[in-house]
Amino acid sequence: MKNRTLVKNLAALPDGPVTVSGWVETVRDQKKVQFVILRDESGAVQLVNPATRELDENADAGASARLAMTEAISALTHGSFISVTGDLKHDERVKLGGIEVKIGALEVVAEANPETPIAADSSLDKRMDWRFLDLRHPKQNLIFRIQTTFLHALRTYWVEHDFVEIQTPKLMASASESRAELFEVGYFEGTAYLAQSPQFFKQMAQPAGFGKVFEVGPAFRADPSFTSRHATEFTSIDAEMSWVESHEDVMKMHEELLVAGLTAVKAKHGAEIAELFDIELEVPTLPFPRIPLREAKQIVADRGYVIPRDDADIDPEGERQISAHVREAFGHDFVFLTDWDISLRPFYHMRHPEDATLTNSYDLIYNGVEISTGAQREHRIDVLVAQAREKGLDPEELEFYLDFFRYGVPPHGGFGMGLARVMMLMLNEHSIRETTYLFRGPTRLLP
Ligand code: AMO
């Protein structure tokens, strides 16, 4: 809009005429003076109007206009979008930023329904029904500004390190992770599946000669669970690179990347995060601690928590326990759990050169929750086919993928990381529903 000043830029302007546009957060309609808090995407400012409540017999046209303005302000509904031109004044006594705008002209651009369907204490489910209103709150809004800064820093890191950005298809002819949790969609006369990850296609970039690639895109899992960390659609951050000697090289890139992301977030938003989330964001030190999974399970057991099944993955309580240990022992929020048993990993993970019961793989845990899985991949076609068979897969169904390896693939590895989980743990939120723009779960397809 012509001449519109963002609220955050007002403080740097001298006293004088300005136009601000945003929505009505509150109206304080006092007898002699009216205050409106206007918020836009950058902040909030106080607008003020000396009230004219009635006209006496000597009223001139100016007085009539002042009465009309007073009535218009009294009639403003919470949430309406307005545009105001007025006089900016710096005044230390004004609590909100030491500035106010004396209203000269006011236009109600889009009026909001007077009943607000959600309040600050509404349930998360109700807030999600009215997500577009929920997101107007500065705290919710800030999450996505932080996410923008975070992703920008990740991209900058990758671009500076010669990674190529790819967009892989989300309609597939086969599963990419497992046959479970697979969404089927009608595809003309046949069936397609929604991509569970870009796994096969990011690996394809290796025989395609790209060297290093990354993707930030949607992934779909028909996961019926209602936990705070699972969605049926989520944004996956993926990277894959050639010429790794082991998963160690992948972890090195991964930790540098996260430090770049968190450094940028702290520099730009540290103060706002402290104010709205009440946390002092920590940029982790390098290297992140690494603990082999078997050792981690022992540490967890020694702390008195028994993971229900011995052959099992580390469970959510186990993750919290190992994180608590790492915080105590290393003062760190991150830990790589490495060298997972082959029974817990997909066929495409490279096995450990000295112990064929283990894989060259890791999970990354951040403040008690898994945010990522990474590994070196098996690139030798005969071994890959044998491993697929061992996992009960039919190599014929994987022909398109196995073809990559028939034409030469260098040693490579990479990781996948859930964006909403990273944001949740960075900001100490309780659910990825808070850090997903529009959450999708088993019972949520709207709005
Ligand atoms: P994995 O299946 O462990 O690995 O997924 C990687 C990361 O994606 C996130 N994630 C999810 N986030 C929200 N809701 C879900 N239902 C969900 N499922 C997974 C998690 C998880 O750590 N192809 C491999 C990665 C690789 O090896 O490169 C993969 O998809 O943060």
Short mmCIF file of C-alpha atoms and ligand atoms in Angstrom, two decimals:
data_model
loop_
_atom_site.label_atom_id
_atom_site.label_comp_id
_atom_site.label_asym_id
_atom_site.label_seq_id
_atom_site.Cartn_x
_atom_site.Cartn_y
_atom_site.Cartn_z
CA MET A 1 0.00 0.00 0.00
CA LYS A 2 1.26 3.43 -0.93
CA ASN A 3 3.18 5.22 1.83
CA ARG A 4 2.46 2.52 4.38
CA THR A 5 5.05 2.38 7.16
CA LEU A 6 5.66 -0.88 9.00
CA VAL A 7 5.17 -0.43 12.73
CA LYS A 8 8.68 -1.63 13.51
CA ASN A 9 10.09 1.26 11.46
CA LEU A 10 8.14 4.03 13.21
CA ALA A 11 10.56 4.48 16.11
CA ALA A 12 13.32 5.57 13.75
CA LEU A 13 11.15 8.25 12.07
CA PRO A 14 10.92 11.86 13.24
CA ASP A 15 7.63 13.25 14.54
CA GLY A 16 5.27 13.92 11.63
CA PRO A 17 2.67 12.41 9.31
CA VAL A 18 2.61 8.60 8.82
CA THR A 19 0.26 5.92 7.54
CA VAL A 20 0.04 2.58 9.34
CA SER A 21 -2.10 -0.38 8.37
CA GLY A 22 -2.89 -3.51 10.35
CA TRP A 23 -5.57 -5.01 12.55
CA VAL A 24 -7.24 -3.77 15.72
CA GLU A 25 -5.85 -5.57 18.73
CA THR A 26 -7.64 -3.60 21.44
CA VAL A 27 -9.77 -0.49 21.79
CA ARG A 28 -9.84 1.48 25.06
CA ASP A 29 -12.82 3.74 24.64
CA GLN A 30 -12.59 6.26 27.48
CA LYS A 31 -14.86 9.24 27.85
CA LYS A 32 -12.31 11.85 26.89
CA VAL A 33 -9.80 9.87 24.90
CA GLN A 34 -9.74 6.71 22.80
CA PHE A 35 -6.78 4.39 22.42
CA VAL A 36 -6.46 1.74 19.74
CA ILE A 37 -3.65 -0.77 19.64
CA LEU A 38 -2.94 -1.50 16.00
CA ARG A 39 -0.80 -4.51 15.16
CA ASP A 40 0.77 -5.35 11.83
CA GLU A 41 3.12 -8.13 10.83
CA SER A 42 6.04 -6.30 12.43
CA GLY A 43 4.72 -5.06 15.78
CA ALA A 44 2.14 -2.99 17.64
CA VAL A 45 1.61 0.74 18.06
CA GLN A 46 -0.76 2.89 20.09
CA LEU A 47 -3.14 5.14 18.20
CA VAL A 48 -4.86 7.95 20.07
CA ASN A 49 -7.89 10.13 19.46
CA PRO A 50 -9.28 12.87 21.73
CA ALA A 51 -12.98 11.95 21.91
CA THR A 52 -15.80 14.27 20.89
CA ARG A 53 -18.98 12.81 22.39
CA GLU A 54 -21.60 15.43 21.54
CA LEU A 55 -22.07 18.63 19.59
CA ASP A 56 -23.09 21.92 21.15
CA GLU A 57 -25.11 24.56 19.34
CA ASN A 58 -21.96 26.32 18.06
CA ALA A 59 -20.54 23.13 16.51
CA ASP A 60 -18.79 23.67 13.21
CA ALA A 61 -18.02 21.16 10.47
CA GLY A 62 -14.75 20.24 12.22
CA ALA A 63 -16.63 19.27 15.37
CA SER A 64 -19.03 17.09 13.37
CA ALA A 65 -16.08 15.33 11.78
CA ARG A 66 -14.51 14.75 15.22
CA LEU A 67 -17.78 13.29 16.49
CA ALA A 68 -17.96 10.99 13.46
CA MET A 69 -14.37 9.84 14.07
CA THR A 70 -15.09 9.14 17.73
CA GLU A 71 -18.12 7.06 16.79
CA ALA A 72 -16.16 5.19 14.14
CA ILE A 73 -13.51 4.26 16.71
CA SER A 74 -16.15 3.18 19.24
CA ALA A 75 -17.62 0.90 16.57
CA LEU A 76 -14.31 -0.78 15.66
CA THR A 77 -14.42 -4.53 16.11
CA HIS A 78 -11.51 -6.54 17.42
CA GLY A 79 -9.44 -7.92 14.55
CA SER A 80 -10.71 -5.57 11.84
CA PHE A 81 -8.11 -4.41 9.35
CA ILE A 82 -7.73 -0.63 9.33
CA SER A 83 -5.51 1.96 7.75
CA VAL A 84 -4.74 5.12 9.68
CA THR A 85 -3.01 8.32 8.67
CA GLY A 86 -2.00 10.53 11.54
CA ASP A 87 0.72 12.31 13.41
CA LEU A 88 3.56 10.28 14.83
CA LYS A 89 4.79 11.56 18.18
CA HIS A 90 7.67 10.32 20.31
CA ASP A 91 6.66 10.34 23.98
CA GLU A 92 8.62 8.47 26.61
CA ARG A 93 5.50 8.08 28.74
CA VAL A 94 3.89 5.75 26.19
CA LYS A 95 4.60 2.23 27.42
CA LEU A 96 4.39 0.63 24.01
CA GLY A 97 7.65 1.65 22.35
CA GLY A 98 7.59 5.32 23.44
CA ILE A 99 5.60 6.43 20.39
CA GLU A 100 1.99 7.04 19.46
CA VAL A 101 0.06 8.11 16.39
CA LYS A 102 -2.67 10.70 16.73
CA ILE A 103 -5.40 9.58 14.35
CA GLY A 104 -6.10 11.99 11.50
CA ALA A 105 -7.95 9.76 9.05
CA LEU A 106 -9.16 6.21 9.59
CA GLU A 107 -10.36 3.71 7.04
CA VAL A 108 -11.90 0.38 8.02
CA VAL A 109 -10.55 -1.72 5.18
CA ALA A 110 -11.99 -5.09 6.20
CA GLU A 111 -14.33 -5.46 9.13
CA ALA A 112 -14.03 -8.51 11.37
CA ASN A 113 -16.95 -10.42 12.85
CA PRO A 114 -17.44 -9.01 16.38
CA GLU A 115 -17.37 -12.45 18.03
CA THR A 116 -13.85 -13.82 18.29
CA PRO A 117 -14.02 -17.62 18.16
CA ILE A 118 -10.78 -18.22 20.09
CA ALA A 119 -9.16 -16.76 23.18
CA ALA A 120 -5.68 -17.05 24.67
CA ASP A 121 -6.82 -19.99 26.83
CA SER A 122 -8.59 -21.93 24.04
CA SER A 123 -7.57 -25.56 23.54
CA LEU A 124 -4.92 -26.33 20.95
CA ASP A 125 -7.55 -28.13 18.88
CA LYS A 126 -9.85 -25.12 18.87
CA ARG A 127 -6.95 -22.83 18.02
CA MET A 128 -6.10 -25.10 15.10
CA ASP A 129 -9.71 -24.83 13.85
CA TRP A 130 -9.12 -21.07 13.68
CA ARG A 131 -5.45 -21.23 12.76
CA PHE A 132 -5.52 -18.02 10.70
CA LEU A 133 -6.59 -16.09 13.80
CA ASP A 134 -4.28 -18.05 16.09
CA LEU A 135 -1.30 -17.14 13.90
CA ARG A 136 -1.95 -13.44 14.40
CA HIS A 137 -0.58 -13.76 17.92
CA PRO A 138 2.98 -12.43 18.10
CA LYS A 139 4.32 -15.66 19.61
CA GLN A 140 2.82 -17.92 16.94
CA ASN A 141 3.82 -15.47 14.26
CA LEU A 142 7.40 -15.33 15.50
CA ILE A 143 7.79 -19.12 15.09
CA PHE A 144 7.52 -18.76 11.33
CA ARG A 145 9.85 -15.76 11.17
CA ILE A 146 12.41 -17.81 13.06
CA GLN A 147 11.81 -20.72 10.72
CA THR A 148 12.45 -18.44 7.75
CA THR A 149 15.77 -17.31 9.24
CA PHE A 150 16.70 -20.89 10.10
CA LEU A 151 15.98 -22.26 6.62
CA HIS A 152 17.74 -19.32 5.01
CA ALA A 153 20.87 -20.05 7.05
CA LEU A 154 20.70 -23.74 6.11
CA ARG A 155 20.40 -22.85 2.43
CA THR A 156 23.29 -20.39 2.73
CA TYR A 157 25.46 -23.09 4.31
CA TRP A 158 24.60 -25.57 1.57
CA VAL A 159 25.09 -23.09 -1.26
CA GLU A 160 28.47 -22.08 0.18
CA HIS A 161 29.44 -25.76 0.30
CA ASP A 162 28.45 -26.49 -3.32
CA PHE A 163 25.22 -28.37 -2.68
CA VAL A 164 22.59 -28.39 -5.43
CA GLU A 165 18.94 -27.85 -4.49
CA ILE A 166 16.56 -30.46 -5.90
CA GLN A 167 12.79 -30.93 -5.97
CA THR A 168 11.86 -34.60 -6.10
CA PRO A 169 8.40 -35.91 -7.03
CA LYS A 170 5.86 -36.57 -4.31
CA LEU A 171 3.85 -38.99 -6.44
CA MET A 172 5.62 -42.32 -6.59
CA ALA A 173 5.10 -45.80 -7.99
CA SER A 174 6.47 -47.49 -4.84
CA ALA A 175 7.09 -46.96 -1.13
CA SER A 176 10.28 -45.11 -0.23
CA GLU A 177 10.57 -46.05 3.45
CA SER A 178 8.28 -48.96 4.30
CA ARG A 179 5.07 -50.54 3.11
CA ALA A 180 3.49 -49.45 6.36
CA GLU A 181 2.45 -45.80 6.68
CA LEU A 182 1.90 -45.47 2.94
CA PHE A 183 -0.81 -43.24 1.44
CA GLU A 184 -2.33 -44.58 -1.75
CA VAL A 185 -3.89 -42.24 -4.26
CA GLY A 186 -5.91 -43.07 -7.34
CA TYR A 187 -3.75 -42.36 -10.36
CA PHE A 188 -5.75 -42.56 -13.59
CA GLU A 189 -6.28 -46.30 -14.14
CA GLY A 190 -3.81 -47.28 -11.43
CA THR A 191 -2.44 -46.38 -8.03
CA ALA A 192 0.28 -43.98 -6.92
CA TYR A 193 1.79 -43.47 -3.48
CA LEU A 194 2.61 -40.23 -1.71
CA ALA A 195 6.35 -39.94 -1.07
CA GLN A 196 7.32 -40.84 2.51
CA SER A 197 10.72 -39.23 1.92
CA PRO A 198 12.90 -38.20 -1.03
CA GLN A 199 15.25 -41.06 -0.12
CA PHE A 200 15.60 -42.81 -3.49
CA PHE A 201 15.62 -39.63 -5.54
CA LYS A 202 18.19 -37.80 -3.45
CA GLN A 203 20.38 -40.88 -3.78
CA MET A 204 19.77 -40.75 -7.54
CA ALA A 205 21.61 -37.43 -7.59
CA GLN A 206 24.81 -39.40 -6.87
CA PRO A 207 24.90 -41.42 -10.11
CA ALA A 208 23.55 -38.26 -11.76
CA GLY A 209 26.87 -36.67 -10.85
CA PHE A 210 25.52 -33.86 -8.64
CA GLY A 211 27.90 -34.60 -5.78
CA LYS A 212 25.97 -32.92 -2.99
CA VAL A 213 22.24 -32.17 -2.89
CA PHE A 214 19.58 -30.90 -0.54
CA GLU A 215 15.82 -30.63 -0.53
CA VAL A 216 13.26 -28.99 1.73
CA GLY A 217 9.89 -30.46 0.83
CA PRO A 218 6.78 -32.32 1.94
CA ALA A 219 6.77 -35.94 3.10
CA PHE A 220 3.73 -38.05 3.86
CA ARG A 221 3.25 -40.86 6.37
CA ALA A 222 -0.05 -42.66 6.95
CA ASP A 223 0.80 -42.79 10.63
CA PRO A 224 -2.36 -43.19 12.72
CA SER A 225 -0.74 -42.00 15.96
CA PHE A 226 -1.70 -38.90 17.90
CA THR A 227 1.65 -38.09 19.53
CA SER A 228 3.08 -34.61 19.85
CA ARG A 229 5.80 -35.45 17.29
CA HIS A 230 3.94 -37.17 14.44
CA ALA A 231 2.06 -35.68 11.52
CA THR A 232 0.69 -37.31 8.38
CA GLU A 233 2.32 -34.58 6.29
CA PHE A 234 5.49 -32.81 7.34
CA THR A 235 8.32 -30.79 5.86
CA SER A 236 11.44 -32.87 5.50
CA ILE A 237 14.90 -31.34 5.29
CA ASP A 238 17.11 -33.72 3.36
CA ALA A 239 20.73 -33.77 2.30
CA GLU A 240 22.83 -36.36 0.51
CA MET A 241 26.48 -36.23 -0.49
CA SER A 242 29.04 -38.26 -2.42
CA TRP A 243 32.44 -39.42 -1.29
CA VAL A 244 31.73 -39.99 2.39
CA GLU A 245 34.02 -42.40 4.16
CA SER A 246 31.43 -43.26 6.76
CA HIS A 247 28.45 -41.77 8.60
CA GLU A 248 31.00 -39.64 10.47
CA ASP A 249 31.30 -37.36 7.42
CA VAL A 250 27.53 -36.95 7.31
CA MET A 251 27.37 -36.10 11.01
CA LYS A 252 30.09 -33.50 10.54
CA MET A 253 28.10 -31.71 7.85
CA HIS A 254 24.90 -32.12 9.85
CA GLU A 255 26.26 -30.54 13.03
CA GLU A 256 27.91 -27.65 11.17
CA LEU A 257 24.63 -27.02 9.39
CA LEU A 258 22.67 -26.87 12.65
CA VAL A 259 25.21 -24.55 14.23
CA ALA A 260 24.88 -22.25 11.19
CA GLY A 261 21.08 -22.31 11.53
CA LEU A 262 21.02 -21.70 15.28
CA THR A 263 23.68 -18.98 15.11
CA ALA A 264 21.56 -17.06 12.60
CA VAL A 265 18.41 -17.53 14.67
CA LYS A 266 20.07 -16.37 17.87
CA ALA A 267 21.61 -13.32 16.21
CA LYS A 268 18.35 -12.18 14.65
CA HIS A 269 15.71 -13.34 17.14
CA GLY A 270 17.53 -14.08 20.43
CA ALA A 271 15.94 -11.14 22.25
CA GLU A 272 12.41 -11.85 20.95
CA ILE A 273 12.77 -15.54 21.81
CA ALA A 274 13.82 -14.64 25.36
CA GLU A 275 10.84 -12.30 25.66
CA LEU A 276 8.08 -14.42 24.12
CA PHE A 277 9.30 -17.96 24.81
CA ASP A 278 11.19 -17.23 28.00
CA ILE A 279 14.28 -19.15 26.85
CA GLU A 280 17.87 -18.21 26.28
CA LEU A 281 18.59 -19.89 22.95
CA GLU A 282 21.85 -21.83 23.01
CA VAL A 283 24.11 -22.25 20.01
CA PRO A 284 25.64 -25.71 20.47
CA THR A 285 29.38 -26.26 20.50
CA LEU A 286 31.14 -28.49 17.97
CA PRO A 287 31.47 -31.43 17.81
CA PHE A 288 28.17 -32.76 19.13
CA PRO A 289 28.57 -35.76 21.46
CA ARG A 290 28.35 -39.16 19.74
CA ILE A 291 27.27 -42.29 21.60
CA PRO A 292 26.83 -45.73 20.01
CA LEU A 293 23.23 -46.87 20.46
CA ARG A 294 24.13 -49.97 22.48
CA GLU A 295 26.12 -47.84 24.91
CA ALA A 296 23.29 -45.32 25.09
CA LYS A 297 20.83 -48.07 26.03
CA GLN A 298 23.18 -49.15 28.80
CA ILE A 299 23.47 -45.57 30.09
CA VAL A 300 19.68 -45.31 30.09
CA ALA A 301 19.42 -48.64 31.95
CA ASP A 302 21.99 -47.46 34.49
CA ARG A 303 19.83 -44.40 35.10
CA GLY A 304 17.05 -46.79 36.10
CA TYR A 305 14.88 -46.73 33.00
CA VAL A 306 14.29 -50.08 31.33
CA ILE A 307 13.38 -49.84 27.65
CA PRO A 308 10.42 -52.24 27.42
CA ARG A 309 11.85 -54.56 24.72
CA ASP A 310 15.52 -55.40 24.57
CA ASP A 311 15.71 -55.67 20.78
CA ALA A 312 13.84 -52.43 20.36
CA ASP A 313 14.65 -48.99 19.14
CA ILE A 314 15.30 -46.49 21.90
CA ASP A 315 11.83 -45.26 22.90
CA PRO A 316 10.71 -41.67 23.67
CA GLU A 317 11.43 -42.00 27.39
CA GLY A 318 14.83 -43.50 26.53
CA GLU A 319 15.52 -40.47 24.31
CA ARG A 320 14.64 -38.11 27.16
CA GLN A 321 16.90 -40.08 29.51
CA ILE A 322 19.89 -40.08 27.16
CA SER A 323 19.43 -36.35 26.57
CA ALA A 324 19.36 -35.73 30.31
CA HIS A 325 22.59 -37.70 30.61
CA VAL A 326 24.23 -35.74 27.78
CA ARG A 327 23.15 -32.44 29.35
CA GLU A 328 24.66 -33.49 32.68
CA ALA A 329 27.84 -35.05 31.28
CA PHE A 330 28.61 -32.73 28.35
CA GLY A 331 26.37 -29.67 28.85
CA HIS A 332 24.99 -30.30 25.36
CA ASP A 333 21.46 -30.25 23.90
CA PHE A 334 22.30 -32.55 20.99
CA VAL A 335 23.52 -36.11 20.78
CA PHE A 336 24.15 -38.44 17.84
CA LEU A 337 23.19 -42.02 18.67
CA THR A 338 25.31 -44.03 16.27
CA ASP A 339 25.83 -47.56 14.94
CA TRP A 340 22.29 -48.90 14.93
CA ASP A 341 21.57 -52.62 14.74
CA ILE A 342 20.70 -53.83 11.24
CA SER A 343 17.31 -55.05 12.48
CA LEU A 344 16.34 -51.44 13.19
CA ARG A 345 17.48 -49.98 9.90
CA PRO A 346 16.32 -50.13 6.26
CA PHE A 347 18.06 -52.23 3.61
CA TYR A 348 19.83 -49.24 2.06
CA HIS A 349 22.02 -48.50 5.11
CA MET A 350 25.68 -49.47 4.82
CA ARG A 351 26.77 -52.10 7.30
CA HIS A 352 29.65 -51.54 9.65
CA PRO A 353 32.93 -52.81 8.12
CA GLU A 354 34.00 -54.52 11.36
CA ASP A 355 30.65 -55.65 12.74
CA ALA A 356 28.04 -56.77 10.22
CA THR A 357 25.31 -56.65 12.87
CA LEU A 358 25.61 -52.85 12.92
CA THR A 359 24.98 -50.10 10.39
CA ASN A 360 26.90 -46.91 9.62
CA SER A 361 23.97 -44.86 10.78
CA TYR A 362 22.74 -42.45 13.41
CA ASP A 363 19.76 -40.69 14.90
CA LEU A 364 20.16 -37.14 16.11
CA ILE A 365 18.41 -36.30 19.38
CA TYR A 366 17.73 -32.64 20.31
CA ASN A 367 16.51 -31.85 23.83
CA GLY A 368 15.08 -35.34 24.29
CA VAL A 369 13.43 -35.97 20.90
CA GLU A 370 14.68 -37.56 17.67
CA ILE A 371 14.86 -34.93 14.95
CA SER A 372 16.79 -36.81 12.32
CA THR A 373 17.99 -40.08 10.85
CA GLY A 374 21.16 -40.31 8.80
CA ALA A 375 23.47 -42.94 7.37
CA GLN A 376 26.06 -43.96 4.89
CA ARG A 377 24.26 -45.85 2.10
CA GLU A 378 25.14 -49.18 0.57
CA HIS A 379 26.34 -48.38 -2.96
CA ARG A 380 27.49 -51.85 -4.11
CA ILE A 381 24.69 -53.37 -6.19
CA ASP A 382 25.24 -57.01 -5.20
CA VAL A 383 25.32 -56.18 -1.48
CA LEU A 384 22.31 -53.89 -1.85
CA VAL A 385 20.23 -56.61 -3.56
CA ALA A 386 21.22 -59.12 -0.87
CA GLN A 387 20.26 -56.69 1.89
CA ALA A 388 16.89 -55.95 0.23
CA ARG A 389 16.16 -59.70 0.02
CA GLU A 390 17.19 -60.13 3.64
CA LYS A 391 14.61 -57.49 4.62
CA GLY A 392 11.93 -59.43 2.71
CA LEU A 393 11.76 -56.98 -0.19
CA ASP A 394 11.32 -58.05 -3.77
CA PRO A 395 14.21 -56.59 -5.80
CA GLU A 396 11.95 -56.56 -8.86
CA GLU A 397 9.78 -53.91 -7.26
CA LEU A 398 12.90 -51.80 -6.67
CA GLU A 399 14.27 -52.14 -10.20
CA PHE A 400 14.20 -48.40 -10.92
CA TYR A 401 16.22 -47.75 -7.77
CA LEU A 402 18.63 -50.64 -8.25
CA ASP A 403 19.30 -49.43 -11.79
CA PHE A 404 21.04 -46.37 -10.32
CA PHE A 405 23.67 -48.68 -8.85
CA ARG A 406 24.17 -50.66 -12.03
CA TYR A 407 25.78 -47.62 -13.61
CA GLY A 408 28.14 -46.73 -10.81
CA VAL A 409 27.45 -44.83 -7.62
CA PRO A 410 30.21 -43.38 -5.43
CA PRO A 411 30.14 -43.95 -1.67
CA HIS A 412 27.57 -41.55 -0.24
CA GLY A 413 25.39 -40.71 2.72
CA GLY A 414 22.88 -38.21 4.01
CA PHE A 415 20.12 -37.48 6.44
CA GLY A 416 16.45 -36.55 6.72
CA MET A 417 15.28 -34.12 9.41
CA GLY A 418 11.75 -33.04 10.36
CA LEU A 419 11.47 -29.24 10.26
CA ALA A 420 8.57 -28.94 12.72
CA ARG A 421 10.41 -31.11 15.24
CA VAL A 422 13.52 -28.94 15.09
CA MET A 423 11.39 -25.83 15.61
CA MET A 424 9.47 -27.45 18.48
CA LEU A 425 12.66 -28.37 20.33
CA MET A 426 14.41 -25.10 19.59
CA LEU A 427 11.53 -23.15 21.13
CA ASN A 428 10.63 -25.60 23.89
CA GLU A 429 7.12 -26.08 22.52
CA HIS A 430 5.08 -29.13 23.44
CA SER A 431 3.82 -30.24 20.06
CA ILE A 432 4.69 -29.99 16.40
CA ARG A 433 1.12 -28.72 15.97
CA GLU A 434 2.45 -25.39 17.32
CA THR A 435 5.36 -25.27 14.90
CA THR A 436 3.54 -26.45 11.76
CA TYR A 437 1.80 -23.79 9.70
CA LEU A 438 -1.17 -26.08 9.09
CA PHE A 439 -0.98 -29.41 10.85
CA ARG A 440 -2.19 -32.60 9.20
CA GLY A 441 -3.01 -35.61 11.36
CA PRO A 442 -5.30 -38.65 11.27
CA THR A 443 -8.35 -36.54 12.16
CA ARG A 444 -7.28 -33.19 10.78
CA LEU A 445 -7.62 -32.18 7.16
CA LEU A 446 -9.08 -28.70 7.81
CA PRO A 447 -8.58 -25.80 7.44
P1 AMO B 1 12.99 -41.14 9.14
O1 AMO B 1 11.84 -41.99 8.75
O2 AMO B 1 13.63 -41.40 10.46
O3 AMO B 1 14.17 -41.26 8.06
O4 AMO B 1 12.56 -39.62 9.06
C1 AMO B 1 13.50 -38.59 9.20
C2 AMO B 1 12.96 -37.52 10.13
O5 AMO B 1 11.73 -37.02 9.64
C3 AMO B 1 10.89 -36.66 10.72
N1 AMO B 1 9.66 -37.45 10.68
C4 AMO B 1 8.45 -36.99 11.02
N2 AMO B 1 8.05 -35.78 11.46
C5 AMO B 1 6.74 -35.61 11.71
N3 AMO B 1 5.81 -36.59 11.56
C6 AMO B 1 6.16 -37.83 11.13
N4 AMO B 1 5.22 -38.77 10.97
C7 AMO B 1 7.54 -38.07 10.84
N5 AMO B 1 8.24 -39.14 10.40
C8 AMO B 1 9.52 -38.74 10.31
C9 AMO B 1 11.65 -36.94 11.98
C10 AMO B 1 12.64 -37.98 11.54
O6 AMO B 1 13.79 -38.01 12.34
N6 AMO B 1 14.99 -41.44 4.53
C11 AMO B 1 15.29 -41.37 5.95
C12 AMO B 1 16.31 -40.31 6.24
C13 AMO B 1 17.69 -40.56 5.69
O7 AMO B 1 18.26 -41.62 6.01
O8 AMO B 1 18.17 -39.71 4.93
C14 AMO B 1 14.02 -41.12 6.71
O9 AMO B 1 13.00 -40.71 6.18
O10 AMO B 1 12.29 -35.73 12.39
#
